[in-house]
PDB file of C-alpha atoms in Angstrom:
ATOM      1  CA  MET A   1      -3.387-138.203  -8.392  1.00 52.00           C
ATOM      2  CA  LYS A   2      -3.178-134.799 -10.045  1.00 53.00           C
ATOM      3  CA  SER A   3      -3.812-136.424 -13.421  1.00 63.00           C
ATOM      4  CA  GLN A   4      -6.964-138.101 -12.121  1.00 65.00           C
ATOM      5  CA  ALA A   5      -8.236-134.794 -10.755  1.00 62.00           C
ATOM      6  CA  THR A   6      -7.604-133.144 -14.124  1.00 82.00           C
ATOM      7  CA  VAL A   7      -9.494-135.876 -16.000  1.00 84.00           C
ATOM      8  CA  LYS A   8     -12.407-135.564 -13.565  1.00 84.00           C
ATOM      9  CA  THR A   9     -12.509-131.782 -14.006  1.00 86.00           C
ATOM     10  CA  ILE A  10     -12.504-132.092 -17.803  1.00 88.00           C
ATOM     11  CA  PHE A  11     -15.251-134.723 -17.657  1.00 90.00           C
ATOM     12  CA  LEU A  12     -17.410-132.516 -15.432  1.00 91.00           C
ATOM     13  CA  ASP A  13     -16.861-129.506 -17.703  1.00 92.00           C
ATOM     14  CA  PHE A  14     -18.035-131.452 -20.751  1.00 94.00           C
ATOM     15  CA  PHE A  15     -20.910-133.003 -18.808  1.00 95.00           C
ATOM     16  CA  TYR A  16     -22.222-129.622 -17.602  1.00 93.00           C
ATOM     17  CA  ALA A  17     -21.854-127.946 -21.007  1.00 94.00           C
ATOM     18  CA  ILE A  18     -23.589-130.772 -22.888  1.00 95.00           C
ATOM     19  CA  THR A  19     -26.347-131.245 -20.294  1.00 96.00           C
ATOM     20  CA  ALA A  20     -27.086-127.515 -20.120  1.00 95.00           C
ATOM     21  CA  GLY A  21     -27.143-127.329 -23.927  1.00 95.00           C
ATOM     22  CA  ILE A  22     -29.653-130.190 -24.118  1.00 96.00           C
ATOM     23  CA  ILE A  23     -31.906-128.608 -21.483  1.00 96.00           C
ATOM     24  CA  VAL A  24     -31.906-125.086 -22.924  1.00 94.00           C
ATOM     25  CA  GLY A  25     -32.196-126.245 -26.547  1.00 93.00           C
ATOM     26  CA  THR A  26     -35.139-128.481 -25.648  1.00 95.00           C
ATOM     27  CA  ALA A  27     -36.899-125.654 -23.802  1.00 93.00           C
ATOM     28  CA  TYR A  28     -36.450-123.306 -26.754  1.00 91.00           C
ATOM     29  CA  TYR A  29     -37.729-125.871 -29.270  1.00 91.00           C
ATOM     30  CA  LEU A  30     -40.719-127.146 -27.318  1.00 91.00           C
ATOM     31  CA  PHE A  31     -42.023-123.954 -25.763  1.00 90.00           C
ATOM     32  CA  GLN A  32     -40.472-120.836 -27.239  1.00 85.00           C
ATOM     33  CA  ASN A  33     -39.543-120.718 -30.915  1.00 80.00           C
ATOM     34  CA  SER A  34     -43.029-121.544 -32.201  1.00 78.00           C
ATOM     35  CA  ASN A  35     -44.965-119.357 -29.778  1.00 81.00           C
ATOM     36  CA  GLY A  36     -44.035-115.822 -30.805  1.00 76.00           C
ATOM     37  CA  PHE A  37     -41.813-114.576 -28.004  1.00 79.00           C
ATOM     38  CA  ALA A  38     -38.083-114.326 -27.512  1.00 79.00           C
ATOM     39  CA  PRO A  39     -35.579-114.953 -24.711  1.00 82.00           C
ATOM     40  CA  GLY A  40     -33.297-112.189 -23.530  1.00 78.00           C
ATOM     41  CA  GLY A  41     -29.808-111.304 -24.668  1.00 80.00           C
ATOM     42  CA  VAL A  42     -28.059-112.347 -27.865  1.00 85.00           C
ATOM     43  CA  GLY A  43     -30.196-115.492 -28.193  1.00 85.00           C
ATOM     44  CA  GLY A  44     -33.285-113.305 -28.181  1.00 85.00           C
ATOM     45  CA  LEU A  45     -31.939-111.222 -31.061  1.00 87.00           C
ATOM     46  CA  ALA A  46     -31.298-114.447 -33.010  1.00 87.00           C
ATOM     47  CA  THR A  47     -34.859-115.627 -32.331  1.00 86.00           C
ATOM     48  CA  ILE A  48     -36.334-112.309 -33.461  1.00 87.00           C
ATOM     49  CA  THR A  49     -34.238-112.438 -36.643  1.00 89.00           C
ATOM     50  CA  HIS A  50     -35.537-115.963 -37.285  1.00 86.00           C
ATOM     51  CA  HIS A  51     -39.092-114.648 -37.026  1.00 84.00           C
ATOM     52  CA  LEU A  52     -38.373-111.683 -39.318  1.00 86.00           C
ATOM     53  CA  LEU A  53     -36.956-114.039 -41.958  1.00 87.00           C
ATOM     54  CA  ARG A  54     -40.159-116.111 -41.687  1.00 80.00           C
ATOM     55  CA  GLY A  55     -38.188-119.258 -40.943  1.00 76.00           C
ATOM     56  CA  ASN A  56     -36.267-119.199 -44.235  1.00 83.00           C
ATOM     57  CA  VAL A  57     -33.044-119.413 -42.219  1.00 86.00           C
ATOM     58  CA  SER A  58     -33.048-121.991 -39.441  1.00 88.00           C
ATOM     59  CA  TRP A  59     -33.016-120.854 -35.837  1.00 88.00           C
ATOM     60  CA  SER A  60     -30.018-123.097 -35.148  1.00 90.00           C
ATOM     61  CA  LEU A  61     -27.874-121.418 -37.800  1.00 92.00           C
ATOM     62  CA  LEU A  62     -28.860-117.969 -36.543  1.00 91.00           C
ATOM     63  CA  MET A  63     -28.002-118.906 -32.958  1.00 92.00           C
ATOM     64  CA  ILE A  64     -24.564-120.069 -34.068  1.00 92.00           C
ATOM     65  CA  ALA A  65     -24.071-117.027 -36.312  1.00 92.00           C
ATOM     66  CA  PHE A  66     -24.955-114.595 -33.509  1.00 91.00           C
ATOM     67  CA  ASN A  67     -23.137-116.322 -30.631  1.00 90.00           C
ATOM     68  CA  LEU A  68     -20.187-118.304 -31.979  1.00 90.00           C
ATOM     69  CA  PRO A  69     -18.095-115.268 -33.037  1.00 91.00           C
ATOM     70  CA  ILE A  70     -18.518-113.892 -29.517  1.00 89.00           C
ATOM     71  CA  PHE A  71     -17.353-117.158 -27.954  1.00 90.00           C
ATOM     72  CA  VAL A  72     -14.347-117.348 -30.289  1.00 90.00           C
ATOM     73  CA  LEU A  73     -13.355-113.856 -29.182  1.00 89.00           C
ATOM     74  CA  VAL A  74     -13.832-114.928 -25.549  1.00 88.00           C
ATOM     75  CA  SER A  75     -11.369-117.776 -26.207  1.00 89.00           C
ATOM     76  CA  VAL A  76      -8.812-115.338 -27.597  1.00 88.00           C
ATOM     77  CA  ILE A  77      -9.296-112.352 -25.291  1.00 86.00           C
ATOM     78  CA  VAL A  78     -10.592-113.717 -21.983  1.00 83.00           C
ATOM     79  CA  ASP A  79     -10.116-117.463 -21.414  1.00 85.00           C
ATOM     80  CA  ARG A  80      -9.621-120.280 -23.924  1.00 88.00           C
ATOM     81  CA  LYS A  81     -11.256-123.002 -21.850  1.00 89.00           C
ATOM     82  CA  LEU A  82     -14.310-120.855 -21.171  1.00 87.00           C
ATOM     83  CA  GLY A  83     -14.696-120.021 -24.850  1.00 89.00           C
ATOM     84  CA  ILE A  84     -14.480-123.703 -25.805  1.00 92.00           C
ATOM     85  CA  MET A  85     -17.059-124.776 -23.241  1.00 92.00           C
ATOM     86  CA  LEU A  86     -19.451-121.988 -24.257  1.00 91.00           C
ATOM     87  CA  SER A  87     -19.034-122.993 -27.907  1.00 93.00           C
ATOM     88  CA  LEU A  88     -19.802-126.639 -27.065  1.00 94.00           C
ATOM     89  CA  TYR A  89     -22.853-125.546 -25.063  1.00 94.00           C
ATOM     90  CA  LEU A  90     -24.036-123.432 -28.016  1.00 93.00           C
ATOM     91  CA  CYS A  91     -23.578-126.220 -30.566  1.00 94.00           C
ATOM     92  CA  VAL A  92     -25.497-128.752 -28.463  1.00 95.00           C
ATOM     93  CA  GLN A  93     -28.237-126.214 -27.779  1.00 94.00           C
ATOM     94  CA  SER A  94     -28.546-125.369 -31.481  1.00 93.00           C
ATOM     95  CA  PHE A  95     -28.655-129.061 -32.459  1.00 94.00           C
ATOM     96  CA  MET A  96     -31.633-129.940 -30.238  1.00 94.00           C
ATOM     97  CA  PRO A  97     -34.417-128.593 -32.543  1.00 91.00           C
ATOM     98  CA  GLN A  98     -33.165-130.825 -35.380  1.00 91.00           C
ATOM     99  CA  PHE A  99     -32.923-133.756 -32.989  1.00 94.00           C
ATOM    100  CA  TRP A 100     -36.509-133.450 -31.719  1.00 94.00           C
ATOM    101  CA  THR A 101     -37.850-132.759 -35.198  1.00 91.00           C
ATOM    102  CA  ALA A 102     -36.152-135.918 -36.505  1.00 92.00           C
ATOM    103  CA  LEU A 103     -37.850-137.885 -33.727  1.00 93.00           C
ATOM    104  CA  GLY A 104     -41.224-136.395 -34.681  1.00 91.00           C
ATOM    105  CA  VAL A 105     -41.706-134.526 -31.404  1.00 90.00           C
ATOM    106  CA  LYS A 106     -43.988-131.540 -31.958  1.00 87.00           C
ATOM    107  CA  ALA A 107     -43.544-128.172 -30.287  1.00 86.00           C
ATOM    108  CA  TYR A 108     -46.087-127.124 -27.671  1.00 83.00           C
ATOM    109  CA  SER A 109     -48.085-124.811 -29.953  1.00 72.00           C
ATOM    110  CA  LEU A 110     -48.317-127.385 -32.764  1.00 60.00           C
ATOM    111  CA  ALA A 111     -49.146-130.238 -30.412  1.00 56.00           C
ATOM    112  CA  ASN A 112     -51.806-128.315 -28.484  1.00 57.00           C
ATOM    113  CA  ASN A 113     -53.144-125.663 -30.903  1.00 56.00           C
ATOM    114  CA  ALA A 114     -52.063-123.079 -28.353  1.00 51.00           C
ATOM    115  CA  ASP A 115     -53.928-119.787 -28.104  1.00 56.00           C
ATOM    116  CA  ASP A 116     -52.756-116.676 -26.255  1.00 58.00           C
ATOM    117  CA  PHE A 117     -53.725-118.240 -22.925  1.00 60.00           C
ATOM    118  CA  ASN A 118     -51.705-121.395 -23.563  1.00 75.00           C
ATOM    119  CA  ILE A 119     -48.765-119.323 -24.795  1.00 81.00           C
ATOM    120  CA  VAL A 120     -48.439-118.008 -21.229  1.00 82.00           C
ATOM    121  CA  PHE A 121     -48.008-121.616 -20.064  1.00 86.00           C
ATOM    122  CA  ALA A 122     -45.382-122.119 -22.773  1.00 87.00           C
ATOM    123  CA  CYS A 123     -43.621-118.992 -21.555  1.00 88.00           C
ATOM    124  CA  ILE A 124     -43.584-120.248 -17.962  1.00 90.00           C
ATOM    125  CA  ALA A 125     -42.306-123.683 -19.015  1.00 91.00           C
ATOM    126  CA  ALA A 126     -39.564-122.133 -21.171  1.00 91.00           C
ATOM    127  CA  GLY A 127     -38.449-119.893 -18.303  1.00 91.00           C
ATOM    128  CA  VAL A 128     -38.329-122.711 -15.746  1.00 93.00           C
ATOM    129  CA  ILE A 129     -36.536-125.259 -17.945  1.00 94.00           C
ATOM    130  CA  SER A 130     -34.083-122.866 -19.603  1.00 92.00           C
ATOM    131  CA  GLY A 131     -33.380-121.192 -16.251  1.00 91.00           C
ATOM    132  CA  PHE A 132     -32.300-124.542 -14.859  1.00 92.00           C
ATOM    133  CA  GLY A 133     -29.931-124.991 -17.800  1.00 92.00           C
ATOM    134  CA  PHE A 134     -28.529-121.489 -17.339  1.00 90.00           C
ATOM    135  CA  SER A 135     -27.887-122.174 -13.656  1.00 89.00           C
ATOM    136  CA  LEU A 136     -25.853-125.293 -14.520  1.00 90.00           C
ATOM    137  CA  MET A 137     -23.604-123.244 -16.804  1.00 89.00           C
ATOM    138  CA  LEU A 138     -23.260-120.409 -14.310  1.00 85.00           C
ATOM    139  CA  ARG A 139     -22.397-122.753 -11.442  1.00 83.00           C
ATOM    140  CA  GLN A 140     -19.696-124.511 -13.462  1.00 85.00           C
ATOM    141  CA  PHE A 141     -18.313-121.733 -15.647  1.00 84.00           C
ATOM    142  CA  GLY A 142     -19.794-118.457 -14.395  1.00 77.00           C
ATOM    143  CA  ALA A 143     -21.248-117.841 -17.858  1.00 77.00           C
ATOM    144  CA  SER A 144     -24.293-118.910 -19.842  1.00 81.00           C
ATOM    145  CA  GLY A 145     -24.397-117.078 -23.159  1.00 79.00           C
ATOM    146  CA  GLY A 146     -23.385-114.344 -25.544  1.00 80.00           C
ATOM    147  CA  THR A 147     -24.309-111.539 -23.175  1.00 79.00           C
ATOM    148  CA  TYR A 148     -21.682-112.714 -20.713  1.00 78.00           C
ATOM    149  CA  GLY A 149     -19.140-112.958 -23.524  1.00 78.00           C
ATOM    150  CA  ILE A 150     -19.672-109.333 -24.478  1.00 80.00           C
ATOM    151  CA  SER A 151     -19.516-108.246 -20.836  1.00 77.00           C
ATOM    152  CA  ALA A 152     -16.356-110.268 -20.170  1.00 76.00           C
ATOM    153  CA  MET A 153     -14.544-108.763 -23.148  1.00 79.00           C
ATOM    154  CA  LEU A 154     -15.551-105.226 -22.191  1.00 76.00           C
ATOM    155  CA  LYS A 155     -14.330-105.864 -18.648  1.00 72.00           C
ATOM    156  CA  LYS A 156     -11.044-107.259 -19.945  1.00 74.00           C
ATOM    157  CA  CYS A 157     -10.415-104.201 -22.115  1.00 76.00           C
ATOM    158  CA  HIS A 158     -11.757-101.673 -19.595  1.00 74.00           C
ATOM    159  CA  PRO A 159     -11.455-103.051 -16.023  1.00 71.00           C
ATOM    160  CA  GLU A 160     -12.847 -99.854 -14.544  1.00 66.00           C
ATOM    161  CA  MET A 161     -16.062-100.131 -16.551  1.00 66.00           C
ATOM    162  CA  ASN A 162     -19.360-101.053 -14.897  1.00 64.00           C
ATOM    163  CA  ILE A 163     -20.679-103.783 -17.195  1.00 63.00           C
ATOM    164  CA  ALA A 164     -23.960-104.434 -15.380  1.00 64.00           C
ATOM    165  CA  TYR A 165     -25.734-102.271 -17.921  1.00 69.00           C
ATOM    166  CA  VAL A 166     -24.759-104.559 -20.847  1.00 70.00           C
ATOM    167  CA  SER A 167     -27.180-107.311 -19.865  1.00 73.00           C
ATOM    168  CA  PHE A 168     -29.886-104.762 -19.111  1.00 74.00           C
ATOM    169  CA  ILE A 169     -29.489-103.059 -22.509  1.00 76.00           C
ATOM    170  CA  LEU A 170     -29.607-106.354 -24.421  1.00 74.00           C
ATOM    171  CA  ASP A 171     -32.637-107.644 -22.530  1.00 77.00           C
ATOM    172  CA  ALA A 172     -34.436-104.299 -22.799  1.00 79.00           C
ATOM    173  CA  SER A 173     -33.733-104.102 -26.532  1.00 81.00           C
ATOM    174  CA  VAL A 174     -35.208-107.575 -27.059  1.00 81.00           C
ATOM    175  CA  VAL A 175     -38.361-106.598 -25.175  1.00 80.00           C
ATOM    176  CA  PHE A 176     -38.657-103.349 -27.148  1.00 84.00           C
ATOM    177  CA  ILE A 177     -38.058-104.951 -30.557  1.00 84.00           C
ATOM    178  CA  ALA A 178     -40.425-107.841 -29.773  1.00 81.00           C
ATOM    179  CA  PHE A 179     -43.372-105.428 -29.702  1.00 82.00           C
ATOM    180  CA  PHE A 180     -42.797-104.381 -33.317  1.00 85.00           C
ATOM    181  CA  VAL A 181     -41.608-107.723 -34.685  1.00 83.00           C
ATOM    182  CA  TYR A 182     -44.519-109.782 -33.348  1.00 79.00           C
ATOM    183  CA  GLY A 183     -47.298-107.621 -34.822  1.00 77.00           C
ATOM    184  CA  MET A 184     -47.334-104.783 -32.292  1.00 78.00           C
ATOM    185  CA  LYS A 185     -49.162-106.981 -29.811  1.00 79.00           C
ATOM    186  CA  ILE A 186     -48.730-106.763 -26.065  1.00 83.00           C
ATOM    187  CA  THR A 187     -48.804-110.537 -25.515  1.00 81.00           C
ATOM    188  CA  PRO A 188     -45.314-111.200 -26.952  1.00 79.00           C
ATOM    189  CA  VAL A 189     -43.913-108.380 -24.818  1.00 83.00           C
ATOM    190  CA  ILE A 190     -45.516-109.772 -21.674  1.00 84.00           C
ATOM    191  CA  CYS A 191     -44.316-113.283 -22.513  1.00 84.00           C
ATOM    192  CA  THR A 192     -40.771-112.055 -23.131  1.00 84.00           C
ATOM    193  CA  LEU A 193     -40.748-110.187 -19.811  1.00 86.00           C
ATOM    194  CA  LEU A 194     -42.268-113.143 -17.958  1.00 88.00           C
ATOM    195  CA  ASN A 195     -39.782-115.536 -19.519  1.00 86.00           C
ATOM    196  CA  LEU A 196     -36.864-113.303 -18.473  1.00 86.00           C
ATOM    197  CA  PHE A 197     -38.209-112.967 -14.937  1.00 88.00           C
ATOM    198  CA  ILE A 198     -38.884-116.671 -14.399  1.00 90.00           C
ATOM    199  CA  ALA A 199     -35.541-117.739 -15.867  1.00 87.00           C
ATOM    200  CA  ASN A 200     -33.701-115.289 -13.587  1.00 84.00           C
ATOM    201  CA  VAL A 201     -35.619-116.548 -10.537  1.00 86.00           C
ATOM    202  CA  ILE A 202     -34.717-120.155 -11.365  1.00 87.00           C
ATOM    203  CA  VAL A 203     -31.079-119.149 -11.911  1.00 84.00           C
ATOM    204  CA  ASP A 204     -31.012-117.410  -8.520  1.00 78.00           C
ATOM    205  CA  HIS A 205     -32.388-120.518  -6.818  1.00 77.00           C
ATOM    206  CA  GLY A 206     -29.995-122.730  -8.725  1.00 74.00           C
ATOM    207  CA  LEU A 207     -26.986-120.640  -7.755  1.00 69.00           C
ATOM    208  CA  SER A 208     -28.065-120.460  -4.113  1.00 66.00           C
ATOM    209  CA  GLY A 209     -27.906-124.240  -4.007  1.00 60.00           C
ATOM    210  CA  ILE A 210     -30.385-127.022  -3.368  1.00 56.00           C
ATOM    211  CA  LYS A 211     -28.429-128.292  -0.360  1.00 64.00           C
ATOM    212  CA  ASN A 212     -29.452-125.441   1.891  1.00 71.00           C
ATOM    213  CA  GLY A 213     -30.230-125.414   5.576  1.00 81.00           C
ATOM    214  CA  TYR A 214     -30.614-123.332   8.732  1.00 88.00           C
ATOM    215  CA  LYS A 215     -27.781-122.292  11.017  1.00 91.00           C
ATOM    216  CA  PHE A 216     -28.609-122.112  14.718  1.00 93.00           C
ATOM    217  CA  GLU A 217     -26.441-120.191  17.174  1.00 93.00           C
ATOM    218  CA  ILE A 218     -27.298-121.419  20.657  1.00 93.00           C
ATOM    219  CA  VAL A 219     -25.977-119.652  23.758  1.00 93.00           C
ATOM    220  CA  THR A 220     -26.082-121.875  26.826  1.00 91.00           C
ATOM    221  CA  THR A 221     -24.430-122.707  30.143  1.00 88.00           C
ATOM    222  CA  ASN A 222     -24.958-126.436  29.497  1.00 88.00           C
ATOM    223  CA  PRO A 223     -22.967-127.015  26.303  1.00 90.00           C
ATOM    224  CA  LYS A 224     -22.326-130.699  26.860  1.00 92.00           C
ATOM    225  CA  GLU A 225     -25.953-131.610  27.493  1.00 92.00           C
ATOM    226  CA  VAL A 226     -27.306-129.511  24.625  1.00 92.00           C
ATOM    227  CA  SER A 227     -24.707-130.701  22.117  1.00 92.00           C
ATOM    228  CA  THR A 228     -25.322-134.317  23.115  1.00 92.00           C
ATOM    229  CA  ALA A 229     -29.053-133.870  22.496  1.00 91.00           C
ATOM    230  CA  LEU A 230     -28.392-132.277  19.102  1.00 91.00           C
ATOM    231  CA  ILE A 231     -26.045-135.022  17.976  1.00 91.00           C
ATOM    232  CA  GLU A 232     -28.177-137.905  19.237  1.00 89.00           C
ATOM    233  CA  ARG A 233     -31.590-136.604  18.118  1.00 90.00           C
ATOM    234  CA  LEU A 234     -30.744-134.612  14.982  1.00 89.00           C
ATOM    235  CA  HIS A 235     -27.547-136.419  13.929  1.00 86.00           C
ATOM    236  CA  ARG A 236     -25.829-133.126  13.099  1.00 86.00           C
ATOM    237  CA  GLY A 237     -22.365-131.883  13.977  1.00 87.00           C
ATOM    238  CA  VAL A 238     -21.992-129.151  16.588  1.00 91.00           C
ATOM    239  CA  THR A 239     -19.280-126.520  16.968  1.00 91.00           C
ATOM    240  CA  GLU A 240     -18.634-124.989  20.399  1.00 92.00           C
ATOM    241  CA  ILE A 241     -17.395-121.413  20.881  1.00 92.00           C
ATOM    242  CA  ARG A 242     -16.623-119.757  24.212  1.00 91.00           C
ATOM    243  CA  VAL A 243     -18.421-116.413  24.597  1.00 91.00           C
ATOM    244  CA  HIS A 244     -19.026-113.833  27.316  1.00 86.00           C
ATOM    245  CA  GLY A 245     -22.459-112.520  28.284  1.00 83.00           C
ATOM    246  CA  VAL A 246     -22.178-108.745  28.790  1.00 86.00           C
ATOM    247  CA  TYR A 247     -25.497-108.293  30.595  1.00 83.00           C
ATOM    248  CA  SER A 248     -24.881-111.143  33.056  1.00 82.00           C
ATOM    249  CA  ASP A 249     -21.103-110.596  33.056  1.00 85.00           C
ATOM    250  CA  SER A 250     -20.551-114.340  32.898  1.00 85.00           C
ATOM    251  CA  ASP A 251     -18.843-116.802  30.598  1.00 87.00           C
ATOM    252  CA  LYS A 252     -21.106-118.904  28.402  1.00 89.00           C
ATOM    253  CA  HIS A 253     -20.860-121.245  25.429  1.00 90.00           C
ATOM    254  CA  MET A 254     -22.269-120.800  21.945  1.00 93.00           C
ATOM    255  CA  LEU A 255     -23.085-123.894  19.930  1.00 94.00           C
ATOM    256  CA  VAL A 256     -23.311-123.632  16.155  1.00 93.00           C
ATOM    257  CA  CYS A 257     -25.394-126.282  14.422  1.00 91.00           C
ATOM    258  CA  ILE A 258     -26.708-126.468  10.829  1.00 89.00           C
ATOM    259  CA  ILE A 259     -29.862-128.491  10.188  1.00 88.00           C
ATOM    260  CA  HIS A 260     -32.400-129.138   7.443  1.00 83.00           C
ATOM    261  CA  LYS A 261     -35.685-127.247   7.348  1.00 80.00           C
ATOM    262  CA  ARG A 262     -37.704-130.276   8.379  1.00 82.00           C
ATOM    263  CA  GLN A 263     -35.679-130.497  11.612  1.00 88.00           C
ATOM    264  CA  ILE A 264     -36.574-127.025  12.889  1.00 88.00           C
ATOM    265  CA  GLY A 265     -39.438-128.373  15.009  1.00 89.00           C
ATOM    266  CA  ASP A 266     -37.190-130.908  16.750  1.00 89.00           C
ATOM    267  CA  MET A 267     -34.546-128.218  17.240  1.00 91.00           C
ATOM    268  CA  MET A 268     -37.090-125.961  18.949  1.00 91.00           C
ATOM    269  CA  LYS A 269     -38.093-128.765  21.309  1.00 91.00           C
ATOM    270  CA  ILE A 270     -34.476-129.373  22.298  1.00 92.00           C
ATOM    271  CA  ILE A 271     -33.834-125.679  22.945  1.00 91.00           C
ATOM    272  CA  LYS A 272     -37.010-125.309  25.035  1.00 90.00           C
ATOM    273  CA  SER A 273     -35.971-128.237  27.208  1.00 90.00           C
ATOM    274  CA  PHE A 274     -33.071-126.102  28.499  1.00 89.00           C
ATOM    275  CA  PRO A 275     -34.605-122.977  30.132  1.00 84.00           C
ATOM    276  CA  ASP A 276     -31.295-121.095  30.373  1.00 83.00           C
ATOM    277  CA  THR A 277     -30.652-121.437  26.631  1.00 89.00           C
ATOM    278  CA  PHE A 278     -30.970-118.635  24.071  1.00 88.00           C
ATOM    279  CA  ALA A 279     -30.877-119.219  20.323  1.00 91.00           C
ATOM    280  CA  SER A 280     -31.180-117.478  16.988  1.00 91.00           C
ATOM    281  CA  PHE A 281     -31.115-118.910  13.474  1.00 90.00           C
ATOM    282  CA  GLU A 282     -30.715-117.895   9.854  1.00 89.00           C
ATOM    283  CA  LYS A 283     -31.024-119.553   6.471  1.00 84.00           C
ATOM    284  CA  VAL A 284     -27.851-120.661   4.702  1.00 80.00           C
ATOM    285  CA  ASN A 285     -27.939-121.108   0.927  1.00 70.00           C
ATOM    286  CA  GLU A 286     -25.371-123.858   0.575  1.00 65.00           C
ATOM    287  CA  VAL A 287     -23.825-126.454   2.859  1.00 66.00           C
ATOM    288  CA  PHE A 288     -20.427-127.912   1.943  1.00 65.00           C
ATOM    289  CA  GLY A 289     -18.692-130.895   3.451  1.00 61.00           C
ATOM    290  CA  ASN A 290     -20.010-133.472   5.879  1.00 59.00           C
ATOM    291  CA  PHE A 291     -22.131-131.958   8.609  1.00 55.00           C
ATOM    292  CA  LYS A 292     -24.064-135.150   9.341  1.00 58.00           C
ATOM    293  CA  ARG A 293     -23.267-137.438  12.234  1.00 53.00           C
ATOM    294  CA  ASP A 294     -24.213-141.109  12.046  1.00 49.00           C
ATOM    295  CA  PRO A 295     -26.751-142.245  14.632  1.00 50.00           C
TER     296      PRO A 295
END
């Protein structure tokens, strides 16, 4: 049984690393590398170097050259498994431009003769797609690139150090350098900032979970009737807690029930059908386990 669990964990690790690498590498090839803006962090520095060298050295080789030494050090200093998975993710990501080129798939700018206006669309697309890939890596491994590797090693050597500034410095340096590298134009700077912002928003949503819901806390003197209505009409589990009303100085019951957003209207109708019932609710970012009850 333990062996099966180990095999499943290894399979999922490889699946997440390879899938995230495919997604991020595709986003970079299709929408970013040919449109004159850079991502944040170590990958952004590799992209800027690629532009400075006028494409004489491939972007893939530069990505590996900038990131792989960091991931090797992560394997040695921080965690071997993490370093291996990050290295696999990097290799897959770096391979994708060659893969799409071999298939004859053109990048967005080449396929659409993109001007500055269309570059903004490329920037948005790159942020959304790459952000989704980053969120997969962060959910599975808590890391998504060279910036994390640097931060993790600094934290390992100096546990008391506040490493939040590392990511900020790397991202800020990419934005600053982009202005000079891409012809002292404001468009690349705006695109780099927009790409960073959108990717971070997508990562935040990805980490908060797509299986979210709303938790209702219902205080009532009719727990059996209310819980029966919730189970029968909403098909959700209900947890009952005994509470004491201070104002009325009487014992009551609080029912806790988590539902989907589309069920809020039905929940409100149930609550209103019991005049002595009081309820409040809040959004929950992730729901684990089985909270559904069969009809």
